[in-house]
Amino acid sequence: MEEELPNLPDGIIFDILSRLPVKPLCRFKLVSKPWLALITEPHFIKSHLTQSMKNNTNQKLIIASPTSHSVYSVDYQPPDHTIADLEVPCTSKVEIMGSCNGVILLGTGDELCLWNPSIRMYRKFSQPEYPRGEFRVYGLGYDSVSDDFKVVRILMPESNDPCDVHIFTSKLSSWKQIGDIDYSLYQEGNGAVVNGMPHWLWIRGTDGSLLVSSKMILAVDTTEEKFKEVPQPNCECWDKHIDLGFLSEWLCVVQYHQDGTDVVWVMKEYGVKESWTKLFVVPNGLCRFFMPLCHAKDGGVVMVLEAKELGIYNPKENSYACIGIPPDCVGGLMASCVESLLSPHGGNRAKRRWIWKRKR
């Protein structure tokens, strides 16, 4: 007589499943109704996201080709760097405009798209009209209170007028203006997302004659839907050339010095000025401009160099190795993306919580 397998406690099953990649979890939804209820339950989805962000092996780089409509997933973990062609929910060339909690913001013309490549879910939406010729900057954030993705659009007028800021709420499927901001963007490009909020470097005022020493870090609070200032590091040459980004879960600042020796700072405790830490120094000769993206499991730091090349820098050994990417992706926009079960539609659309009770 075949021996019956012992029943595992619900908590252990929850813990095991929350550590698995998304692909098998999608298959496990077919095992039983209780497992379907568990894997689609909001608390499980958030717990799985937390585990994925701790586990570097569940993170990939998403790169869009600047010359075609191809988008690729790059597994940057050593020793093998694998590349996969992704099926994109757009028929024309796309731009990567942001990434947050496993969801990518894509842009194609006047249409935007929130896309989770892990679960192959997406939603397309239009944006409010804007004067042609005005420069646009986008950021993607996540409001953990309302369990909702929010898209920030900043319009930069050609004149010295204040920037116009709109926010798209995925749950409500609507845009709203959150007002003007009387600052000028110092660093253009997609916002650096930390704690679900996109961050940019700004210069106080819109007068072009202002000194760059007035630079500041501003984040869009996706819950309160307003700008807030984030303390900057007490580092030398703050009035020189710097870039703002993120390294894994930390806000990151790169200082470029004239001698070519560049410094990487990270804010290890968000919002605490004293937690800014000089993480490592990149010696002269590696690259003139770079931006860290994420950590590899061997301690290396994945970087994009001069917006063209992708590689891993090992601060301890002061060594650098290139990560090969498809030729049509050179110069393309990229984003770090963690595997997640979060819907790009935001939250539990059925507005109900599953209660998982395994039959004894």
PDB file of C-alpha atoms in Angstrom, residues 35-311:
ATOM      1  CA  TRP A  35      -3.752  27.111  -4.762  1.00  0.00           C
ATOM      2  CA  LEU A  36      -5.377  29.443  -7.291  1.00  0.00           C
ATOM      3  CA  ALA A  37      -6.913  31.399  -4.416  1.00  0.00           C
ATOM      4  CA  LEU A  38      -3.577  31.585  -2.616  1.00  0.00           C
ATOM      5  CA  ILE A  39      -1.448  32.688  -5.584  1.00  0.00           C
ATOM      6  CA  THR A  40      -3.943  35.404  -6.584  1.00  0.00           C
ATOM      7  CA  GLU A  41      -4.427  36.682  -3.011  1.00  0.00           C
ATOM      8  CA  PRO A  42      -3.067  40.252  -2.535  1.00  0.00           C
ATOM      9  CA  HIS A  43      -1.053  39.402   0.599  1.00  0.00           C
ATOM     10  CA  PHE A  44       0.685  36.538  -1.213  1.00  0.00           C
ATOM     11  CA  ILE A  45       1.430  38.729  -4.246  1.00  0.00           C
ATOM     12  CA  LYS A  46       3.098  41.358  -2.045  1.00  0.00           C
ATOM     13  CA  SER A  47       5.028  38.735  -0.088  1.00  0.00           C
ATOM     14  CA  HIS A  48       6.267  37.223  -3.342  1.00  0.00           C
ATOM     15  CA  LEU A  49       7.394  40.663  -4.533  1.00  0.00           C
ATOM     16  CA  THR A  50       9.332  41.193  -1.288  1.00  0.00           C
ATOM     17  CA  GLN A  51      11.111  37.868  -1.740  1.00  0.00           C
ATOM     18  CA  SER A  52      11.871  38.596  -5.403  1.00  0.00           C
ATOM     19  CA  MET A  53      13.463  41.937  -4.526  1.00  0.00           C
ATOM     20  CA  LYS A  54      15.695  40.193  -1.982  1.00  0.00           C
ATOM     21  CA  ASN A  55      16.636  37.489  -4.468  1.00  0.00           C
ATOM     22  CA  ASN A  56      18.801  38.904  -7.267  1.00  0.00           C
ATOM     23  CA  THR A  57      18.248  35.786  -9.386  1.00  0.00           C
ATOM     24  CA  ASN A  58      14.638  36.886  -9.988  1.00  0.00           C
ATOM     25  CA  GLN A  59      15.666  40.142 -11.636  1.00  0.00           C
ATOM     26  CA  LYS A  60      16.353  40.849 -15.283  1.00  0.00           C
ATOM     27  CA  LEU A  61      17.243  43.799 -17.514  1.00  0.00           C
ATOM     28  CA  ILE A  62      14.721  44.820 -20.175  1.00  0.00           C
ATOM     29  CA  ILE A  63      16.220  46.514 -23.252  1.00  0.00           C
ATOM     30  CA  ALA A  64      14.304  48.100 -26.142  1.00  0.00           C
ATOM     31  CA  SER A  65      15.822  48.374 -29.584  1.00  0.00           C
ATOM     32  CA  PRO A  66      16.032  52.000 -30.838  1.00  0.00           C
ATOM     33  CA  THR A  67      15.737  50.856 -34.462  1.00  0.00           C
ATOM     34  CA  SER A  68      13.006  48.191 -34.360  1.00  0.00           C
ATOM     35  CA  HIS A  69      10.058  47.076 -32.240  1.00  0.00           C
ATOM     36  CA  SER A  70      12.125  44.333 -30.557  1.00  0.00           C
ATOM     37  CA  VAL A  71      12.442  44.159 -26.764  1.00  0.00           C
ATOM     38  CA  TYR A  72      14.807  41.775 -24.987  1.00  0.00           C
ATOM     39  CA  SER A  73      15.224  40.331 -21.504  1.00  0.00           C
ATOM     40  CA  VAL A  74      18.837  39.998 -20.323  1.00  0.00           C
ATOM     41  CA  ASP A  75      19.748  37.669 -17.470  1.00  0.00           C
ATOM     42  CA  TYR A  76      22.889  39.362 -16.155  1.00  0.00           C
ATOM     43  CA  GLN A  77      23.803  36.791 -13.496  1.00  0.00           C
ATOM     44  CA  PRO A  78      27.251  35.268 -13.998  1.00  0.00           C
ATOM     45  CA  PRO A  79      28.666  33.117 -15.426  1.00  0.00           C
ATOM     46  CA  ASP A  80      26.158  32.927 -18.305  1.00  0.00           C
ATOM     47  CA  HIS A  81      24.430  36.045 -19.650  1.00  0.00           C
ATOM     48  CA  THR A  82      21.340  34.828 -21.489  1.00  0.00           C
ATOM     49  CA  ILE A  83      19.140  36.948 -23.765  1.00  0.00           C
ATOM     50  CA  ALA A  84      15.499  36.298 -24.623  1.00  0.00           C
ATOM     51  CA  ASP A  85      13.293  38.026 -27.194  1.00  0.00           C
ATOM     52  CA  LEU A  86      10.082  39.188 -25.533  1.00  0.00           C
ATOM     53  CA  GLU A  87       6.624  39.375 -27.053  1.00  0.00           C
ATOM     54  CA  VAL A  88       5.672  43.028 -26.685  1.00  0.00           C
ATOM     55  CA  PRO A  89       2.009  44.153 -26.652  1.00  0.00           C
ATOM     56  CA  CYS A  90       2.778  46.839 -29.257  1.00  0.00           C
ATOM     57  CA  THR A  91       3.178  46.610 -33.015  1.00  0.00           C
ATOM     58  CA  SER A  92       5.469  49.628 -33.420  1.00  0.00           C
ATOM     59  CA  LYS A  93       8.800  50.712 -31.948  1.00  0.00           C
ATOM     60  CA  VAL A  94       8.612  51.305 -28.206  1.00  0.00           C
ATOM     61  CA  GLU A  95      10.557  53.256 -25.610  1.00  0.00           C
ATOM     62  CA  ILE A  96      11.129  52.129 -22.038  1.00  0.00           C
ATOM     63  CA  MET A  97      10.039  55.015 -19.822  1.00  0.00           C
ATOM     64  CA  GLY A  98      10.143  53.472 -16.373  1.00  0.00           C
ATOM     65  CA  SER A  99      10.031  50.337 -14.254  1.00  0.00           C
ATOM     66  CA  CYS A 100       8.550  49.609 -10.837  1.00  0.00           C
ATOM     67  CA  ASN A 101       7.721  46.363  -9.007  1.00  0.00           C
ATOM     68  CA  GLY A 102       7.896  44.216 -12.120  1.00  0.00           C
ATOM     69  CA  VAL A 103       5.812  46.512 -14.341  1.00  0.00           C
ATOM     70  CA  ILE A 104       7.371  48.377 -17.295  1.00  0.00           C
ATOM     71  CA  LEU A 105       6.112  51.682 -18.695  1.00  0.00           C
ATOM     72  CA  LEU A 106       6.316  51.636 -22.490  1.00  0.00           C
ATOM     73  CA  GLY A 107       5.765  54.540 -24.838  1.00  0.00           C
ATOM     74  CA  THR A 108       4.819  54.417 -28.489  1.00  0.00           C
ATOM     75  CA  GLY A 109       3.788  57.711 -30.032  1.00  0.00           C
ATOM     76  CA  ASP A 110       0.996  59.285 -27.990  1.00  0.00           C
ATOM     77  CA  GLU A 111       0.012  55.937 -26.468  1.00  0.00           C
ATOM     78  CA  LEU A 112       1.430  54.515 -23.241  1.00  0.00           C
ATOM     79  CA  CYS A 113       1.370  50.961 -21.944  1.00  0.00           C
ATOM     80  CA  LEU A 114       1.836  49.376 -18.514  1.00  0.00           C
ATOM     81  CA  TRP A 115       3.249  45.891 -19.063  1.00  0.00           C
ATOM     82  CA  ASN A 116       4.209  43.048 -16.743  1.00  0.00           C
ATOM     83  CA  PRO A 117       6.327  40.739 -18.938  1.00  0.00           C
ATOM     84  CA  SER A 118       6.446  38.011 -16.256  1.00  0.00           C
ATOM     85  CA  ILE A 119       2.682  37.367 -16.303  1.00  0.00           C
ATOM     86  CA  ARG A 120       2.127  38.791 -19.826  1.00  0.00           C
ATOM     87  CA  MET A 121      -0.480  41.293 -18.705  1.00  0.00           C
ATOM     88  CA  TYR A 122      -0.722  44.833 -20.014  1.00  0.00           C
ATOM     89  CA  ARG A 123      -2.974  47.845 -20.294  1.00  0.00           C
ATOM     90  CA  LYS A 124      -2.786  50.600 -22.897  1.00  0.00           C
ATOM     91  CA  PHE A 125      -3.966  54.151 -22.374  1.00  0.00           C
ATOM     92  CA  SER A 126      -3.746  57.562 -23.996  1.00  0.00           C
ATOM     93  CA  GLN A 127      -2.324  60.671 -22.428  1.00  0.00           C
ATOM     94  CA  PRO A 128      -3.690  64.218 -22.225  1.00  0.00           C
ATOM     95  CA  GLU A 129      -3.017  66.524 -25.118  1.00  0.00           C
ATOM     96  CA  TYR A 130       0.093  68.655 -24.936  1.00  0.00           C
ATOM     97  CA  PRO A 131       1.585  71.434 -27.073  1.00  0.00           C
ATOM     98  CA  ARG A 132       3.753  69.959 -29.809  1.00  0.00           C
ATOM     99  CA  GLY A 133       7.426  70.647 -29.313  1.00  0.00           C
ATOM    100  CA  GLU A 134       7.323  70.546 -25.521  1.00  0.00           C
ATOM    101  CA  PHE A 135       9.764  68.097 -23.969  1.00  0.00           C
ATOM    102  CA  ARG A 136       8.177  65.317 -21.924  1.00  0.00           C
ATOM    103  CA  VAL A 137       9.632  63.325 -19.036  1.00  0.00           C
ATOM    104  CA  TYR A 138       7.963  60.256 -17.515  1.00  0.00           C
ATOM    105  CA  GLY A 139       8.205  58.288 -14.317  1.00  0.00           C
ATOM    106  CA  LEU A 140       6.432  55.190 -13.019  1.00  0.00           C
ATOM    107  CA  GLY A 141       5.572  54.752  -9.352  1.00  0.00           C
ATOM    108  CA  TYR A 142       3.562  52.492  -7.075  1.00  0.00           C
ATOM    109  CA  ASP A 143       1.197  53.616  -4.328  1.00  0.00           C
ATOM    110  CA  SER A 144       1.366  50.867  -1.688  1.00  0.00           C
ATOM    111  CA  VAL A 145      -1.561  52.371   0.261  1.00  0.00           C
ATOM    112  CA  SER A 146      -4.067  52.071  -2.586  1.00  0.00           C
ATOM    113  CA  ASP A 147      -2.183  49.192  -4.263  1.00  0.00           C
ATOM    114  CA  ASP A 148      -2.009  51.103  -7.519  1.00  0.00           C
ATOM    115  CA  PHE A 149       0.473  52.003 -10.255  1.00  0.00           C
ATOM    116  CA  LYS A 150       0.777  55.680 -11.124  1.00  0.00           C
ATOM    117  CA  VAL A 151       2.420  57.343 -14.110  1.00  0.00           C
ATOM    118  CA  VAL A 152       3.955  60.812 -13.753  1.00  0.00           C
ATOM    119  CA  ARG A 153       4.277  63.038 -16.818  1.00  0.00           C
ATOM    120  CA  ILE A 154       6.240  66.300 -16.668  1.00  0.00           C
ATOM    121  CA  LEU A 155       5.967  68.801 -19.514  1.00  0.00           C
ATOM    122  CA  MET A 156       8.930  71.139 -19.909  1.00  0.00           C
ATOM    123  CA  PRO A 157       7.913  74.290 -21.816  1.00  0.00           C
ATOM    124  CA  GLU A 158      10.298  75.978 -24.228  1.00  0.00           C
ATOM    125  CA  SER A 159       9.927  79.229 -22.276  1.00  0.00           C
ATOM    126  CA  ASN A 160      10.776  79.782 -18.603  1.00  0.00           C
ATOM    127  CA  ASP A 161       7.228  78.919 -17.556  1.00  0.00           C
ATOM    128  CA  PRO A 162       6.730  76.384 -14.738  1.00  0.00           C
ATOM    129  CA  CYS A 163       6.673  72.679 -15.605  1.00  0.00           C
ATOM    130  CA  ASP A 164       3.223  71.110 -15.956  1.00  0.00           C
ATOM    131  CA  VAL A 165       2.763  67.839 -14.033  1.00  0.00           C
ATOM    132  CA  HIS A 166       0.063  65.181 -14.537  1.00  0.00           C
ATOM    133  CA  ILE A 167      -0.488  61.809 -12.832  1.00  0.00           C
ATOM    134  CA  PHE A 168      -2.265  58.782 -14.317  1.00  0.00           C
ATOM    135  CA  THR A 169      -3.961  56.443 -11.838  1.00  0.00           C
ATOM    136  CA  SER A 170      -4.222  52.892 -13.155  1.00  0.00           C
ATOM    137  CA  LYS A 171      -7.168  51.821 -10.975  1.00  0.00           C
ATOM    138  CA  LEU A 172      -9.263  54.814 -12.011  1.00  0.00           C
ATOM    139  CA  SER A 173      -7.862  54.831 -15.552  1.00  0.00           C
ATOM    140  CA  SER A 174      -7.706  58.627 -15.501  1.00  0.00           C
ATOM    141  CA  TRP A 175      -5.259  61.533 -15.576  1.00  0.00           C
ATOM    142  CA  LYS A 176      -5.267  64.551 -13.313  1.00  0.00           C
ATOM    143  CA  GLN A 177      -3.093  67.624 -13.049  1.00  0.00           C
ATOM    144  CA  ILE A 178      -1.259  68.009  -9.752  1.00  0.00           C
ATOM    145  CA  GLY A 179      -0.137  71.553 -10.486  1.00  0.00           C
ATOM    146  CA  ASP A 180       2.932  73.357 -11.751  1.00  0.00           C
ATOM    147  CA  ILE A 181       6.443  73.271 -10.350  1.00  0.00           C
ATOM    148  CA  ASP A 182       8.636  76.355 -10.557  1.00  0.00           C
ATOM    149  CA  TYR A 183      11.882  74.389 -10.961  1.00  0.00           C
ATOM    150  CA  SER A 184      13.939  73.327 -13.967  1.00  0.00           C
ATOM    151  CA  LEU A 185      14.978  69.738 -14.573  1.00  0.00           C
ATOM    152  CA  TYR A 186      18.744  69.355 -14.245  1.00  0.00           C
ATOM    153  CA  GLN A 187      18.771  65.716 -15.301  1.00  0.00           C
ATOM    154  CA  GLU A 188      16.356  64.704 -18.007  1.00  0.00           C
ATOM    155  CA  GLY A 189      15.175  61.147 -18.458  1.00  0.00           C
ATOM    156  CA  ASN A 190      13.053  58.625 -16.617  1.00  0.00           C
ATOM    157  CA  GLY A 191      12.750  59.096 -12.888  1.00  0.00           C
ATOM    158  CA  ALA A 192      14.874  56.960 -10.532  1.00  0.00           C
ATOM    159  CA  VAL A 193      12.282  54.854  -8.696  1.00  0.00           C
ATOM    160  CA  VAL A 194      12.878  54.129  -5.003  1.00  0.00           C
ATOM    161  CA  ASN A 195      10.142  53.311  -2.450  1.00  0.00           C
ATOM    162  CA  GLY A 196       7.631  53.391  -5.290  1.00  0.00           C
ATOM    163  CA  MET A 197       8.390  57.065  -6.051  1.00  0.00           C
ATOM    164  CA  PRO A 198      10.178  58.510  -9.122  1.00  0.00           C
ATOM    165  CA  HIS A 199      13.004  60.973  -8.333  1.00  0.00           C
ATOM    166  CA  TRP A 200      14.690  63.651 -10.450  1.00  0.00           C
ATOM    167  CA  LEU A 201      17.438  66.241 -10.047  1.00  0.00           C
ATOM    168  CA  TRP A 202      16.105  69.792 -10.278  1.00  0.00           C
ATOM    169  CA  ILE A 203      17.422  73.343 -10.175  1.00  0.00           C
ATOM    170  CA  ARG A 204      15.521  75.834  -8.053  1.00  0.00           C
ATOM    171  CA  GLY A 205      13.655  78.311 -10.245  1.00  0.00           C
ATOM    172  CA  THR A 206      13.331  78.359 -14.018  1.00  0.00           C
ATOM    173  CA  ASP A 207      15.813  81.143 -14.688  1.00  0.00           C
ATOM    174  CA  GLY A 208      18.608  79.690 -16.768  1.00  0.00           C
ATOM    175  CA  SER A 209      21.109  82.030 -15.146  1.00  0.00           C
ATOM    176  CA  LEU A 210      20.847  80.237 -11.785  1.00  0.00           C
ATOM    177  CA  LEU A 211      23.967  78.478 -10.557  1.00  0.00           C
ATOM    178  CA  VAL A 212      23.991  74.688 -10.578  1.00  0.00           C
ATOM    179  CA  SER A 213      24.835  74.780  -6.864  1.00  0.00           C
ATOM    180  CA  SER A 214      21.078  75.125  -6.350  1.00  0.00           C
ATOM    181  CA  LYS A 215      20.514  71.482  -7.418  1.00  0.00           C
ATOM    182  CA  MET A 216      18.104  69.450  -5.346  1.00  0.00           C
ATOM    183  CA  ILE A 217      16.495  66.008  -5.347  1.00  0.00           C
ATOM    184  CA  LEU A 218      12.714  65.975  -5.677  1.00  0.00           C
ATOM    185  CA  ALA A 219      10.457  62.920  -5.581  1.00  0.00           C
ATOM    186  CA  VAL A 220       6.815  62.593  -6.543  1.00  0.00           C
ATOM    187  CA  ASP A 221       5.010  61.075  -3.563  1.00  0.00           C
ATOM    188  CA  THR A 222       2.662  58.616  -5.306  1.00  0.00           C
ATOM    189  CA  THR A 223       0.358  58.389  -2.280  1.00  0.00           C
ATOM    190  CA  GLU A 224      -0.095  62.095  -1.557  1.00  0.00           C
ATOM    191  CA  GLU A 225       0.484  62.986  -5.233  1.00  0.00           C
ATOM    192  CA  LYS A 226       2.793  65.902  -4.565  1.00  0.00           C
ATOM    193  CA  PHE A 227       6.491  66.742  -4.759  1.00  0.00           C
ATOM    194  CA  LYS A 228       8.737  66.340  -1.749  1.00  0.00           C
ATOM    195  CA  GLU A 229      12.406  67.189  -1.277  1.00  0.00           C
ATOM    196  CA  VAL A 230      14.845  64.373  -0.470  1.00  0.00           C
ATOM    197  CA  PRO A 231      18.068  65.170   1.443  1.00  0.00           C
ATOM    198  CA  GLN A 232      21.216  65.122  -0.656  1.00  0.00           C
ATOM    199  CA  PRO A 233      24.592  63.677   0.358  1.00  0.00           C
ATOM    200  CA  ASN A 234      27.236  65.817   2.066  1.00  0.00           C
ATOM    201  CA  CYS A 235      29.720  65.233  -0.695  1.00  0.00           C
ATOM    202  CA  GLU A 236      32.279  67.410  -2.361  1.00  0.00           C
ATOM    203  CA  CYS A 237      31.574  68.934  -5.732  1.00  0.00           C
ATOM    204  CA  TRP A 238      27.776  68.786  -5.413  1.00  0.00           C
ATOM    205  CA  ASP A 239      27.882  71.848  -7.685  1.00  0.00           C
ATOM    206  CA  LYS A 240      29.746  69.829 -10.338  1.00  0.00           C
ATOM    207  CA  HIS A 241      28.337  67.255 -12.737  1.00  0.00           C
ATOM    208  CA  ILE A 242      26.284  64.553 -11.034  1.00  0.00           C
ATOM    209  CA  ASP A 243      23.662  62.027 -12.058  1.00  0.00           C
ATOM    210  CA  LEU A 244      20.821  60.528 -10.056  1.00  0.00           C
ATOM    211  CA  GLY A 245      19.775  56.904 -10.327  1.00  0.00           C
ATOM    212  CA  PHE A 246      19.111  53.830  -8.237  1.00  0.00           C
ATOM    213  CA  LEU A 247      21.187  50.805  -7.335  1.00  0.00           C
ATOM    214  CA  SER A 248      19.005  47.845  -6.378  1.00  0.00           C
ATOM    215  CA  GLU A 249      16.770  49.292  -3.611  1.00  0.00           C
ATOM    216  CA  TRP A 250      18.889  52.406  -2.899  1.00  0.00           C
ATOM    217  CA  LEU A 251      18.759  55.934  -4.250  1.00  0.00           C
ATOM    218  CA  CYS A 252      22.097  56.527  -5.957  1.00  0.00           C
ATOM    219  CA  VAL A 253      24.204  59.576  -6.890  1.00  0.00           C
ATOM    220  CA  VAL A 254      27.219  59.422  -9.236  1.00  0.00           C
ATOM    221  CA  GLN A 255      29.776  62.226  -9.035  1.00  0.00           C
ATOM    222  CA  TYR A 256      31.939  62.779 -12.094  1.00  0.00           C
ATOM    223  CA  HIS A 257      35.284  64.437 -11.317  1.00  0.00           C
ATOM    224  CA  GLN A 258      37.531  66.169 -13.825  1.00  0.00           C
ATOM    225  CA  ASP A 259      40.373  63.728 -13.204  1.00  0.00           C
ATOM    226  CA  GLY A 260      38.094  60.879 -14.311  1.00  0.00           C
ATOM    227  CA  THR A 261      37.803  59.330 -10.838  1.00  0.00           C
ATOM    228  CA  ASP A 262      34.099  58.968 -10.186  1.00  0.00           C
ATOM    229  CA  VAL A 263      32.305  58.298  -6.904  1.00  0.00           C
ATOM    230  CA  VAL A 264      29.099  56.327  -6.282  1.00  0.00           C
ATOM    231  CA  TRP A 265      26.969  57.302  -3.267  1.00  0.00           C
ATOM    232  CA  VAL A 266      23.874  55.461  -2.014  1.00  0.00           C
ATOM    233  CA  MET A 267      21.186  56.357   0.534  1.00  0.00           C
ATOM    234  CA  LYS A 268      20.988  53.183   2.646  1.00  0.00           C
ATOM    235  CA  GLU A 269      18.050  54.382   4.757  1.00  0.00           C
ATOM    236  CA  TYR A 270      15.572  56.267   2.644  1.00  0.00           C
ATOM    237  CA  GLY A 271      14.959  59.870   3.668  1.00  0.00           C
ATOM    238  CA  VAL A 272      17.804  59.912   6.239  1.00  0.00           C
ATOM    239  CA  LYS A 273      20.532  62.343   5.211  1.00  0.00           C
ATOM    240  CA  GLU A 274      23.126  60.705   7.467  1.00  0.00           C
ATOM    241  CA  SER A 275      22.636  57.358   5.726  1.00  0.00           C
ATOM    242  CA  TRP A 276      24.245  58.575   2.485  1.00  0.00           C
ATOM    243  CA  THR A 277      27.318  56.353   2.068  1.00  0.00           C
ATOM    244  CA  LYS A 278      30.230  56.437  -0.353  1.00  0.00           C
ATOM    245  CA  LEU A 279      29.849  52.935  -1.782  1.00  0.00           C
ATOM    246  CA  PHE A 280      32.832  52.734  -4.113  1.00  0.00           C
ATOM    247  CA  VAL A 281      35.110  54.752  -6.411  1.00  0.00           C
ATOM    248  CA  VAL A 282      35.457  53.978 -10.103  1.00  0.00           C
ATOM    249  CA  PRO A 283      39.048  54.707 -11.168  1.00  0.00           C
ATOM    250  CA  ASN A 284      40.113  56.828 -14.081  1.00  0.00           C
ATOM    251  CA  GLY A 285      39.937  55.096 -17.439  1.00  0.00           C
ATOM    252  CA  LEU A 286      36.911  52.819 -17.030  1.00  0.00           C
ATOM    253  CA  CYS A 287      34.338  55.105 -18.583  1.00  0.00           C
ATOM    254  CA  ARG A 288      33.495  58.782 -18.656  1.00  0.00           C
ATOM    255  CA  PHE A 289      29.781  58.427 -17.926  1.00  0.00           C
ATOM    256  CA  PHE A 290      28.051  55.450 -16.374  1.00  0.00           C
ATOM    257  CA  MET A 291      25.042  54.616 -14.238  1.00  0.00           C
ATOM    258  CA  PRO A 292      24.733  51.655 -11.841  1.00  0.00           C
ATOM    259  CA  LEU A 293      21.568  49.600 -12.239  1.00  0.00           C
ATOM    260  CA  CYS A 294      21.582  46.618  -9.884  1.00  0.00           C
ATOM    261  CA  HIS A 295      23.705  44.108  -8.013  1.00  0.00           C
ATOM    262  CA  ALA A 296      24.694  40.716  -9.362  1.00  0.00           C
ATOM    263  CA  LYS A 297      24.756  37.750  -6.999  1.00  0.00           C
ATOM    264  CA  ASP A 298      28.585  37.635  -7.042  1.00  0.00           C
ATOM    265  CA  GLY A 299      28.829  41.170  -5.642  1.00  0.00           C
ATOM    266  CA  GLY A 300      29.385  42.896  -8.960  1.00  0.00           C
ATOM    267  CA  VAL A 301      27.478  46.000 -10.020  1.00  0.00           C
ATOM    268  CA  VAL A 302      25.648  46.000 -13.345  1.00  0.00           C
ATOM    269  CA  MET A 303      26.245  49.306 -15.161  1.00  0.00           C
ATOM    270  CA  VAL A 304      25.224  50.965 -18.363  1.00  0.00           C
ATOM    271  CA  LEU A 305      28.190  52.833 -19.854  1.00  0.00           C
ATOM    272  CA  GLU A 306      27.637  55.980 -21.912  1.00  0.00           C
ATOM    273  CA  ALA A 307      24.126  54.692 -22.745  1.00  0.00           C
ATOM    274  CA  LYS A 308      25.668  52.176 -25.150  1.00  0.00           C
ATOM    275  CA  GLU A 309      27.402  49.326 -23.381  1.00  0.00           C
ATOM    276  CA  LEU A 310      26.314  47.023 -20.589  1.00  0.00           C
ATOM    277  CA  GLY A 311      28.735  45.461 -18.150  1.00  0.00           C
TER     278      GLY A 311
END
